[in-house]
Each structure stands twice: as C-alpha cells, then as structure tokens.
PDB file of C-alpha atoms in Angstrom:
ATOM      1  CA  MET J  28      -9.622   7.716 -16.682  1.00  0.00           C
ATOM      2  CA  ILE J  29      -7.087  10.324 -17.776  1.00  0.00           C
ATOM      3  CA  ASP J  30      -8.090   9.792 -21.405  1.00  0.00           C
ATOM      4  CA  LEU J  31     -11.738  10.312 -20.469  1.00  0.00           C
ATOM      5  CA  TYR J  32     -11.056  13.645 -18.778  1.00  0.00           C
ATOM      6  CA  ARG J  33      -8.864  14.697 -21.688  1.00  0.00           C
ATOM      7  CA  ALA J  34     -11.736  13.967 -24.054  1.00  0.00           C
ATOM      8  CA  ILE J  35     -14.109  15.935 -21.814  1.00  0.00           C
ATOM      9  CA  LEU J  36     -11.810  18.961 -21.949  1.00  0.00           C
ATOM     10  CA  THR J  37     -11.507  18.634 -25.718  1.00  0.00           C
ATOM     11  CA  VAL J  38     -15.278  18.712 -26.152  1.00  0.00           C
ATOM     12  CA  SER J  39     -16.350  21.217 -23.485  1.00  0.00           C
ATOM     13  CA  TRP J  40     -13.332  23.136 -22.138  1.00  0.00           C
ATOM     14  CA  ARG J  41     -14.950  26.546 -22.788  1.00  0.00           C
ATOM     15  CA  ARG J  42     -17.856  25.666 -20.510  1.00  0.00           C
ATOM     16  CA  GLN J  43     -15.729  23.831 -17.961  1.00  0.00           C
ATOM     17  CA  LEU J  44     -13.577  26.892 -17.168  1.00  0.00           C
ATOM     18  CA  PRO J  45     -16.394  28.996 -15.608  1.00  0.00           C
ATOM     19  CA  LEU J  46     -17.644  25.898 -13.805  1.00  0.00           C
ATOM     20  CA  ILE J  47     -14.213  25.351 -12.272  1.00  0.00           C
ATOM     21  CA  ALA J  48     -13.965  29.012 -11.236  1.00  0.00           C
ATOM     22  CA  LEU J  49     -17.413  28.984  -9.622  1.00  0.00           C
ATOM     23  CA  SER J  50     -16.688  25.720  -7.811  1.00  0.00           C
ATOM     24  CA  VAL J  51     -13.458  27.114  -6.366  1.00  0.00           C
ATOM     25  CA  ALA J  52     -15.331  30.239  -5.224  1.00  0.00           C
ATOM     26  CA  VAL J  53     -18.031  28.182  -3.493  1.00  0.00           C
ATOM     27  CA  ALA J  54     -15.416  26.001  -1.801  1.00  0.00           C
ATOM     28  CA  ALA J  55     -13.497  29.076  -0.617  1.00  0.00           C
ATOM     29  CA  LEU J  56     -16.669  30.508   0.936  1.00  0.00           C
ATOM     30  CA  ALA J  57     -17.582  27.266   2.707  1.00  0.00           C
ATOM     31  CA  ALA J  58     -15.708  28.015   5.939  1.00  0.00           C
ATOM     32  CA  VAL J  59     -16.491  31.752   6.101  1.00  0.00           C
ATOM     33  CA  PRO J  60     -19.906  31.305   7.799  1.00  0.00           C
ATOM     34  CA  LEU J  61     -18.158  29.210  10.459  1.00  0.00           C
ATOM     35  CA  SER J  62     -15.863  32.105  11.295  1.00  0.00           C
ATOM     36  CA  TYR J  63     -18.872  34.418  11.555  1.00  0.00           C
ATOM     37  CA  GLN J  64     -20.602  31.967  13.863  1.00  0.00           C
ATOM     38  CA  LYS J  65     -17.512  31.917  16.046  1.00  0.00           C
ATOM     39  CA  ALA J  66     -17.374  35.729  16.132  1.00  0.00           C
ATOM     40  CA  ILE J  67     -21.097  35.996  16.948  1.00  0.00           C
ATOM     41  CA  VAL J  68     -20.847  33.530  19.835  1.00  0.00           C
ATOM     42  CA  ASN J  69     -17.759  35.299  21.201  1.00  0.00           C
ATOM     43  CA  ASP J  70     -19.504  38.687  21.063  1.00  0.00           C
ATOM     44  CA  LEU J  71     -22.572  37.293  22.790  1.00  0.00           C
ATOM     45  CA  SER J  72     -20.442  35.918  25.625  1.00  0.00           C
ATOM     46  CA  ARG J  73     -18.388  39.085  26.110  1.00  0.00           C
ATOM     47  CA  ALA J  74     -20.194  42.256  25.145  1.00  0.00           C
ATOM     48  CA  ALA J  75     -23.421  43.881  26.316  1.00  0.00           C
ATOM     49  CA  GLY J  76     -25.318  47.056  25.571  1.00  0.00           C
ATOM     50  CA  PRO J  77     -26.552  48.853  22.425  1.00  0.00           C
ATOM     51  CA  GLU J  78     -23.127  48.875  20.747  1.00  0.00           C
ATOM     52  CA  ALA J  79     -22.817  45.106  21.138  1.00  0.00           C
ATOM     53  CA  LEU J  80     -26.287  44.666  19.644  1.00  0.00           C
ATOM     54  CA  ASP J  81     -25.354  46.789  16.632  1.00  0.00           C
ATOM     55  CA  GLY J  82     -22.209  44.705  16.147  1.00  0.00           C
ATOM     56  CA  LEU J  83     -24.194  41.474  16.340  1.00  0.00           C
ATOM     57  CA  ILE J  84     -26.733  42.735  13.806  1.00  0.00           C
ATOM     58  CA  ARG J  85     -23.916  43.707  11.472  1.00  0.00           C
ATOM     59  CA  LEU J  86     -22.255  40.289  11.820  1.00  0.00           C
ATOM     60  CA  CYS J  87     -25.562  38.473  11.230  1.00  0.00           C
ATOM     61  CA  ALA J  88     -26.294  40.597   8.165  1.00  0.00           C
ATOM     62  CA  GLU J  89     -22.848  39.924   6.709  1.00  0.00           C
ATOM     63  CA  MET J  90     -23.200  36.201   7.409  1.00  0.00           C
ATOM     64  CA  ALA J  91     -26.632  36.108   5.738  1.00  0.00           C
ATOM     65  CA  GLY J  92     -25.244  37.937   2.715  1.00  0.00           C
ATOM     66  CA  LEU J  93     -22.373  35.465   2.362  1.00  0.00           C
ATOM     67  CA  ILE J  94     -24.765  32.527   2.662  1.00  0.00           C
ATOM     68  CA  LEU J  95     -26.996  33.993  -0.036  1.00  0.00           C
ATOM     69  CA  LEU J  96     -23.954  34.575  -2.235  1.00  0.00           C
ATOM     70  CA  SER J  97     -22.851  30.972  -1.733  1.00  0.00           C
ATOM     71  CA  LEU J  98     -26.322  29.682  -2.599  1.00  0.00           C
ATOM     72  CA  LEU J  99     -26.381  31.833  -5.722  1.00  0.00           C
ATOM     73  CA  LEU J 100     -22.999  30.491  -6.820  1.00  0.00           C
ATOM     74  CA  LYS J 101     -24.158  26.915  -6.183  1.00  0.00           C
ATOM     75  CA  TRP J 102     -27.235  27.554  -8.307  1.00  0.00           C
ATOM     76  CA  ALA J 103     -25.010  28.917 -11.081  1.00  0.00           C
ATOM     77  CA  VAL J 104     -22.822  25.784 -10.864  1.00  0.00           C
ATOM     78  CA  GLY J 105     -25.853  23.510 -11.149  1.00  0.00           C
ATOM     79  CA  TYR J 106     -27.329  25.512 -14.023  1.00  0.00           C
ATOM     80  CA  LEU J 107     -24.108  25.616 -16.038  1.00  0.00           C
ATOM     81  CA  SER J 108     -23.505  21.919 -15.334  1.00  0.00           C
ATOM     82  CA  SER J 109     -26.935  21.088 -16.755  1.00  0.00           C
ATOM     83  CA  ILE J 110     -26.334  23.247 -19.841  1.00  0.00           C
ATOM     84  CA  THR J 111     -22.935  21.633 -20.406  1.00  0.00           C
ATOM     85  CA  GLY J 112     -24.363  18.140 -19.985  1.00  0.00           C
ATOM     86  CA  GLU J 113     -27.210  18.780 -22.429  1.00  0.00           C
ATOM     87  CA  GLY J 114     -24.757  20.087 -25.003  1.00  0.00           C
ATOM     88  CA  VAL J 115     -22.638  16.954 -24.701  1.00  0.00           C
ATOM     89  CA  ILE J 116     -25.754  14.768 -25.001  1.00  0.00           C
ATOM     90  CA  ARG J 117     -26.617  16.461 -28.303  1.00  0.00           C
ATOM     91  CA  ILE J 118     -23.063  15.951 -29.558  1.00  0.00           C
ATOM     92  CA  ILE J 119     -23.148  12.247 -28.664  1.00  0.00           C
ATOM     93  CA  ARG J 120     -26.492  11.715 -30.375  1.00  0.00           C
ATOM     94  CA  ARG J 121     -25.430  13.535 -33.519  1.00  0.00           C
ATOM     95  CA  ARG J 122     -22.301  11.420 -33.741  1.00  0.00           C
ATOM     96  CA  LEU J 123     -24.259   8.215 -33.182  1.00  0.00           C
ATOM     97  CA  HIS J 124     -26.598   9.246 -35.987  1.00  0.00           C
ATOM     98  CA  ALA J 125     -23.647   9.981 -38.260  1.00  0.00           C
ATOM     99  CA  LEU J 126     -22.101   6.581 -37.459  1.00  0.00           C
ATOM    100  CA  THR J 127     -25.395   4.800 -38.115  1.00  0.00           C
ATOM    101  CA  PHE J 128     -26.709   6.499 -41.260  1.00  0.00           C
ATOM    102  CA  ASP J 129     -24.958   7.673 -44.387  1.00  0.00           C
ATOM    103  CA  ASP J 130     -27.120  10.050 -46.455  1.00  0.00           C
ATOM    104  CA  GLY J 131     -30.242   8.554 -44.908  1.00  0.00           C
ATOM    105  CA  VAL J 132     -29.159   4.953 -45.617  1.00  0.00           C
ATOM    106  CA  ARG J 133     -28.294   2.641 -42.758  1.00  0.00           C
ATOM    107  CA  ARG J 134     -24.656   1.627 -42.797  1.00  0.00           C
ATOM    108  CA  GLN J 135     -23.591  -2.004 -42.810  1.00  0.00           C
ATOM    109  CA  ASP J 136     -21.428  -1.658 -39.678  1.00  0.00           C
ATOM    110  CA  ALA J 137     -24.081   0.260 -37.739  1.00  0.00           C
ATOM    111  CA  PRO J 138     -25.046  -0.990 -34.274  1.00  0.00           C
ATOM    112  CA  GLU J 139     -28.120  -3.125 -33.780  1.00  0.00           C
ATOM    113  CA  PRO J 140     -31.362  -1.174 -33.289  1.00  0.00           C
ATOM    114  CA  GLY J 141     -31.655  -2.187 -29.636  1.00  0.00           C
ATOM    115  CA  THR J 142     -28.044  -1.292 -28.933  1.00  0.00           C
ATOM    116  CA  LEU J 143     -28.493   2.046 -30.671  1.00  0.00           C
ATOM    117  CA  VAL J 144     -31.617   2.822 -28.633  1.00  0.00           C
ATOM    118  CA  THR J 145     -29.754   2.066 -25.399  1.00  0.00           C
ATOM    119  CA  MET J 146     -26.816   4.241 -26.431  1.00  0.00           C
ATOM    120  CA  VAL J 147     -28.996   7.164 -27.505  1.00  0.00           C
ATOM    121  CA  ALA J 148     -31.543   7.076 -24.687  1.00  0.00           C
ATOM    122  CA  SER J 149     -29.695   5.835 -21.606  1.00  0.00           C
ATOM    123  CA  GLU J 150     -25.943   5.981 -22.064  1.00  0.00           C
ATOM    124  CA  ALA J 151     -25.910   9.413 -23.681  1.00  0.00           C
ATOM    125  CA  GLU J 152     -27.956  10.828 -20.790  1.00  0.00           C
ATOM    126  CA  GLU J 153     -25.692   9.346 -18.123  1.00  0.00           C
ATOM    127  CA  LEU J 154     -22.522  10.420 -19.903  1.00  0.00           C
ATOM    128  CA  GLY J 155     -23.839  13.939 -20.437  1.00  0.00           C
ATOM    129  CA  LYS J 156     -24.683  14.302 -16.744  1.00  0.00           C
ATOM    130  CA  PHE J 157     -21.221  13.033 -15.836  1.00  0.00           C
ATOM    131  CA  VAL J 158     -19.515  15.474 -18.189  1.00  0.00           C
ATOM    132  CA  GLY J 159     -21.535  18.381 -16.782  1.00  0.00           C
ATOM    133  CA  GLY J 160     -20.102  17.811 -13.310  1.00  0.00           C
ATOM    134  CA  ALA J 161     -16.854  16.030 -14.167  1.00  0.00           C
ATOM    135  CA  PHE J 162     -14.670  18.852 -12.823  1.00  0.00           C
ATOM    136  CA  SER J 163     -17.039  21.087 -10.875  1.00  0.00           C
ATOM    137  CA  GLN J 164     -18.469  18.464  -8.508  1.00  0.00           C
ATOM    138  CA  PRO J 165     -15.114  17.010  -7.324  1.00  0.00           C
ATOM    139  CA  LEU J 166     -13.701  20.509  -6.884  1.00  0.00           C
ATOM    140  CA  LEU J 167     -16.819  21.643  -5.055  1.00  0.00           C
ATOM    141  CA  GLN J 168     -16.942  18.680  -2.684  1.00  0.00           C
ATOM    142  CA  LEU J 169     -13.226  18.294  -2.054  1.00  0.00           C
ATOM    143  CA  GLY J 170     -12.707  22.044  -1.823  1.00  0.00           C
ATOM    144  CA  THR J 171     -15.555  22.459   0.649  1.00  0.00           C
ATOM    145  CA  LEU J 172     -14.224  19.578   2.742  1.00  0.00           C
ATOM    146  CA  ALA J 173     -10.695  20.951   2.699  1.00  0.00           C
ATOM    147  CA  SER J 174     -11.872  24.454   3.577  1.00  0.00           C
ATOM    148  CA  VAL J 175     -13.924  23.286   6.551  1.00  0.00           C
ATOM    149  CA  ILE J 176     -11.220  20.942   7.850  1.00  0.00           C
ATOM    150  CA  ALA J 177      -8.599  23.685   7.521  1.00  0.00           C
ATOM    151  CA  PHE J 178     -10.785  26.068   9.534  1.00  0.00           C
ATOM    152  CA  ILE J 179     -11.335  23.424  12.208  1.00  0.00           C
ATOM    153  CA  ALA J 180      -7.608  22.602  12.311  1.00  0.00           C
ATOM    154  CA  VAL J 181      -6.697  26.269  12.759  1.00  0.00           C
ATOM    155  CA  SER J 182      -9.310  26.787  15.473  1.00  0.00           C
ATOM    156  CA  GLN J 183      -8.917  23.426  17.236  1.00  0.00           C
ATOM    157  CA  PRO J 184      -5.858  21.449  16.025  1.00  0.00           C
ATOM    158  CA  GLY J 185      -6.867  18.293  17.900  1.00  0.00           C
ATOM    159  CA  LEU J 186     -10.358  18.269  16.393  1.00  0.00           C
ATOM    160  CA  GLY J 187      -8.920  18.941  12.932  1.00  0.00           C
ATOM    161  CA  LEU J 188      -6.529  16.026  13.316  1.00  0.00           C
ATOM    162  CA  LEU J 189      -9.430  13.792  14.325  1.00  0.00           C
ATOM    163  CA  ALA J 190     -11.467  14.865  11.302  1.00  0.00           C
ATOM    164  CA  GLY J 191      -8.524  14.176   9.001  1.00  0.00           C
ATOM    165  CA  GLY J 192      -8.044  10.756  10.560  1.00  0.00           C
ATOM    166  CA  VAL J 193     -11.675   9.896   9.806  1.00  0.00           C
ATOM    167  CA  ILE J 194     -11.639  11.128   6.202  1.00  0.00           C
ATOM    168  CA  VAL J 195      -8.267   9.841   4.990  1.00  0.00           C
ATOM    169  CA  PRO J 196      -9.146   6.101   5.317  1.00  0.00           C
ATOM    170  CA  GLN J 197     -12.371   6.705   3.388  1.00  0.00           C
ATOM    171  CA  ALA J 198     -10.460   8.411   0.579  1.00  0.00           C
ATOM    172  CA  ILE J 199      -7.985   5.526   0.403  1.00  0.00           C
ATOM    173  CA  LEU J 200     -10.863   3.029   0.252  1.00  0.00           C
ATOM    174  CA  VAL J 201     -12.488   4.938  -2.624  1.00  0.00           C
ATOM    175  CA  LEU J 202      -9.241   5.022  -4.590  1.00  0.00           C
ATOM    176  CA  LEU J 203      -8.716   1.294  -4.094  1.00  0.00           C
ATOM    177  CA  THR J 204     -12.232   0.312  -5.175  1.00  0.00           C
ATOM    178  CA  GLN J 205     -12.827   2.819  -7.987  1.00  0.00           C
ATOM    179  CA  ARG J 206     -11.211   0.673 -10.691  1.00  0.00           C
ATOM    180  CA  GLN J 207     -13.414  -2.298  -9.787  1.00  0.00           C
ATOM    181  CA  VAL J 208     -16.496  -0.064  -9.786  1.00  0.00           C
ATOM    182  CA  ASN J 209     -15.620   1.260 -13.242  1.00  0.00           C
ATOM    183  CA  ARG J 210     -15.190  -2.287 -14.547  1.00  0.00           C
ATOM    184  CA  LEU J 211     -18.578  -3.342 -13.176  1.00  0.00           C
ATOM    185  CA  VAL J 212     -20.254  -0.302 -14.727  1.00  0.00           C
ATOM    186  CA  ALA J 213     -18.694  -1.130 -18.108  1.00  0.00           C
ATOM    187  CA  ASP J 214     -19.872  -4.746 -17.844  1.00  0.00           C
ATOM    188  CA  ARG J 215     -23.377  -3.549 -17.028  1.00  0.00           C
ATOM    189  CA  ALA J 216     -23.425  -1.259 -20.061  1.00  0.00           C
ATOM    190  CA  ARG J 217     -22.261  -4.044 -22.405  1.00  0.00           C
ATOM    191  CA  THR J 218     -24.792  -6.503 -20.960  1.00  0.00           C
ATOM    192  CA  LEU J 219     -27.605  -3.974 -21.359  1.00  0.00           C
ATOM    193  CA  ARG J 220     -26.617  -3.370 -24.986  1.00  0.00           C
ATOM    194  CA  ARG J 221     -26.679  -7.072 -25.795  1.00  0.00           C
ATOM    195  CA  ALA J 222     -29.988  -7.604 -24.008  1.00  0.00           C
ATOM    196  CA  SER J 223     -31.582  -4.632 -25.749  1.00  0.00           C
ATOM    197  CA  ALA J 224     -30.400  -5.826 -29.165  1.00  0.00           C
ATOM    198  CA  ASP J 225     -31.734  -9.363 -28.614  1.00  0.00           C
ATOM    199  CA  LEU J 226     -35.054  -8.285 -27.159  1.00  0.00           C
ATOM    200  CA  THR J 227     -35.636  -5.652 -29.801  1.00  0.00           C
ATOM    201  CA  GLY J 228     -34.893  -8.061 -32.655  1.00  0.00           C
ATOM    202  CA  GLU J 229     -37.236 -10.709 -31.274  1.00  0.00           C
ATOM    203  CA  ASP J 230     -39.987  -8.187 -30.621  1.00  0.00           C
ATOM    204  CA  LEU J 231     -39.768  -6.702 -34.107  1.00  0.00           C
ATOM    205  CA  ALA J 232     -39.880 -10.145 -35.691  1.00  0.00           C
ATOM    206  CA  ALA J 233     -42.894 -11.127 -33.577  1.00  0.00           C
ATOM    207  CA  ILE J 234     -44.737  -7.923 -34.391  1.00  0.00           C
ATOM    208  CA  ALA J 235     -44.035  -8.320 -38.104  1.00  0.00           C
ATOM    209  CA  ALA J 236     -45.385 -11.888 -38.050  1.00  0.00           C
ATOM    210  CA  VAL J 237     -48.731 -10.906 -36.499  1.00  0.00           C
ATOM    211  CA  PRO J 238     -51.310  -9.947 -39.170  1.00  0.00           C
ATOM    212  CA  SER J 239     -52.947  -6.609 -38.604  1.00  0.00           C
ATOM    213  CA  PRO J 240     -56.650  -6.950 -37.758  1.00  0.00           C
ATOM    214  CA  SER J 241     -59.297  -5.390 -39.917  1.00  0.00           C
ATOM    215  CA  PRO J 242     -60.527  -2.055 -38.563  1.00  0.00           C
ATOM    216  CA  LEU J 243     -64.119  -3.245 -38.508  1.00  0.00           C
ATOM    217  CA  SER J 244     -63.527  -6.815 -37.361  1.00  0.00           C
ATOM    218  CA  ASN J 245     -63.590  -6.112 -33.652  1.00  0.00           C
ATOM    219  CA  SER J 246     -65.648  -2.945 -33.664  1.00  0.00           C
ATOM    220  CA  PRO J 247     -69.202  -3.117 -32.355  1.00  0.00           C
ATOM    221  CA  SER J 248     -72.064  -2.661 -34.746  1.00  0.00           C
ATOM    222  CA  LEU J 249     -73.063   0.923 -35.203  1.00  0.00           C
ATOM    223  CA  HIS J 250     -76.725  -0.032 -35.319  1.00  0.00           C
ATOM    224  CA  PRO J 251     -77.450  -2.747 -32.750  1.00  0.00           C
ATOM    225  CA  PRO J 252     -80.563  -4.804 -33.414  1.00  0.00           C
ATOM    226  CA  SER J 253     -83.653  -3.459 -31.778  1.00  0.00           C
ATOM    227  CA  PRO J 254     -85.333  -5.686 -29.207  1.00  0.00           C
ATOM    228  CA  SER J 255     -88.218  -7.751 -30.531  1.00  0.00           C
ATOM    229  CA  LEU J 256     -91.669  -6.679 -29.467  1.00  0.00           C
ATOM    230  CA  SER J 257     -93.678  -9.545 -28.016  1.00  0.00           C
ATOM    231  CA  HIS J 258     -97.471  -9.453 -28.316  1.00  0.00           C
ATOM    232  CA  PRO J 259     -99.610 -11.015 -25.647  1.00  0.00           C
ATOM    233  CA  PRO J 260    -101.622 -13.959 -26.868  1.00  0.00           C
TER     234      PRO J 260
END
C-alpha cells in the first residue's frame, strides 16, 4: 500500500497538493456551522427585541456564507479529483499502448487482446478514479469526522466520549479487514483478465470461421412479382 501511494505521488504530486489543501480547509470548516447553530439557539433563548433580531440575522447570514464556502470548496475538490483521475487514466493507457506495440507492430510479450481490453477499459478507469481521490477523500472524511467529534467533545465531553467509543471499533475493524479486501480485489482483477482473454480468443476464432454472407443473398427483391390477373370464364 505504501508503494502504491508513493507511485501516486510520483505521477500526480503537483495536482495532489491543491487537493490536499482544499480537503483540509473543508474539514476545518465542518464544525463551524455547529458553533453558529449553538450561538443562534442560545441567542433565541436569552435575548429579545430589535437588537437581538439584528444579531440573529447577522449570525444566520454568516452561517449561510460559511456553508456556501464549504460547498464551493467541496465542488473544487470533486472537480480537481476528476481532472487528476482523467490525467492518470490517459497516462495508464499510453503506457499500455507502448508496452503492447512497438512502432505499430504488436510485441511478442504483449498481453492477450481480451486482457488488454480489460486493462484499458475497466482497470484504468477504476485506478484513475482511485488516484483522483487517494489523498483528498481520506483527508476530507477523516478530517470532517475529527472536527465534528472535537467540537462535540469540547461542548459535551460525555457525548464526545460516546461518539469516540462508537467510531474507534469501526476503524479497528476496517484496518483488520483491509488486507483481505485488497487480496480479493486483486483476485477478481486477475480472474477477469483471464476470462476476457479466453472469451475474446474464442469469439474471434468463431467469427473468423463464419463465412460472410453475400450482400444480396438475404435482401428482398427490389421488384416483387406483380399479382396475376385472373379473368372470369
């Protein structure tokens, strides 16, 4: 796994840096609307009169602005992740083409056609999507979770402890099962490659063995015979 992330940084570190910065910013803003909600509820329960209404309007406007800013940053993260993933997909496909053909001639050690189709069409897409969010998505999710739990723990320590007690076992379970999940995914990819190579070879051989029909053999006559005219006796 460490080698995979090292390779991702080698290929796309220039695009990963702004993604990481935006993800940290979104995670830092995750708990701010909660503090505004707390302040709005406290003002509603304590204050009254025109001055209190002006303060509530100001708090609501600031909260709405922060929410819009957070949504804008999330959109930027998704957009840059997609751009990064598409760039990695192009790199993978160019390298597969270079490993398969040498000056337009198929190399002897090139993958089978079915395997190559699976790698170019399916595996490259999945890997590109993973690379696009390899750093930003974990930072965004874990950072948001940590920010919210920290706010809850500061406001209500007992509730924060309860939230941590619910999340920590889930994190341990994910860490324990991730290696097995990765192994199953690798087995699936290898099985799909073999199946694609076998099916593609059989299909190509069957298609090549079928003679092509004549263009006019199955076409209807352009001038159908006219019906015979019967004369009464």
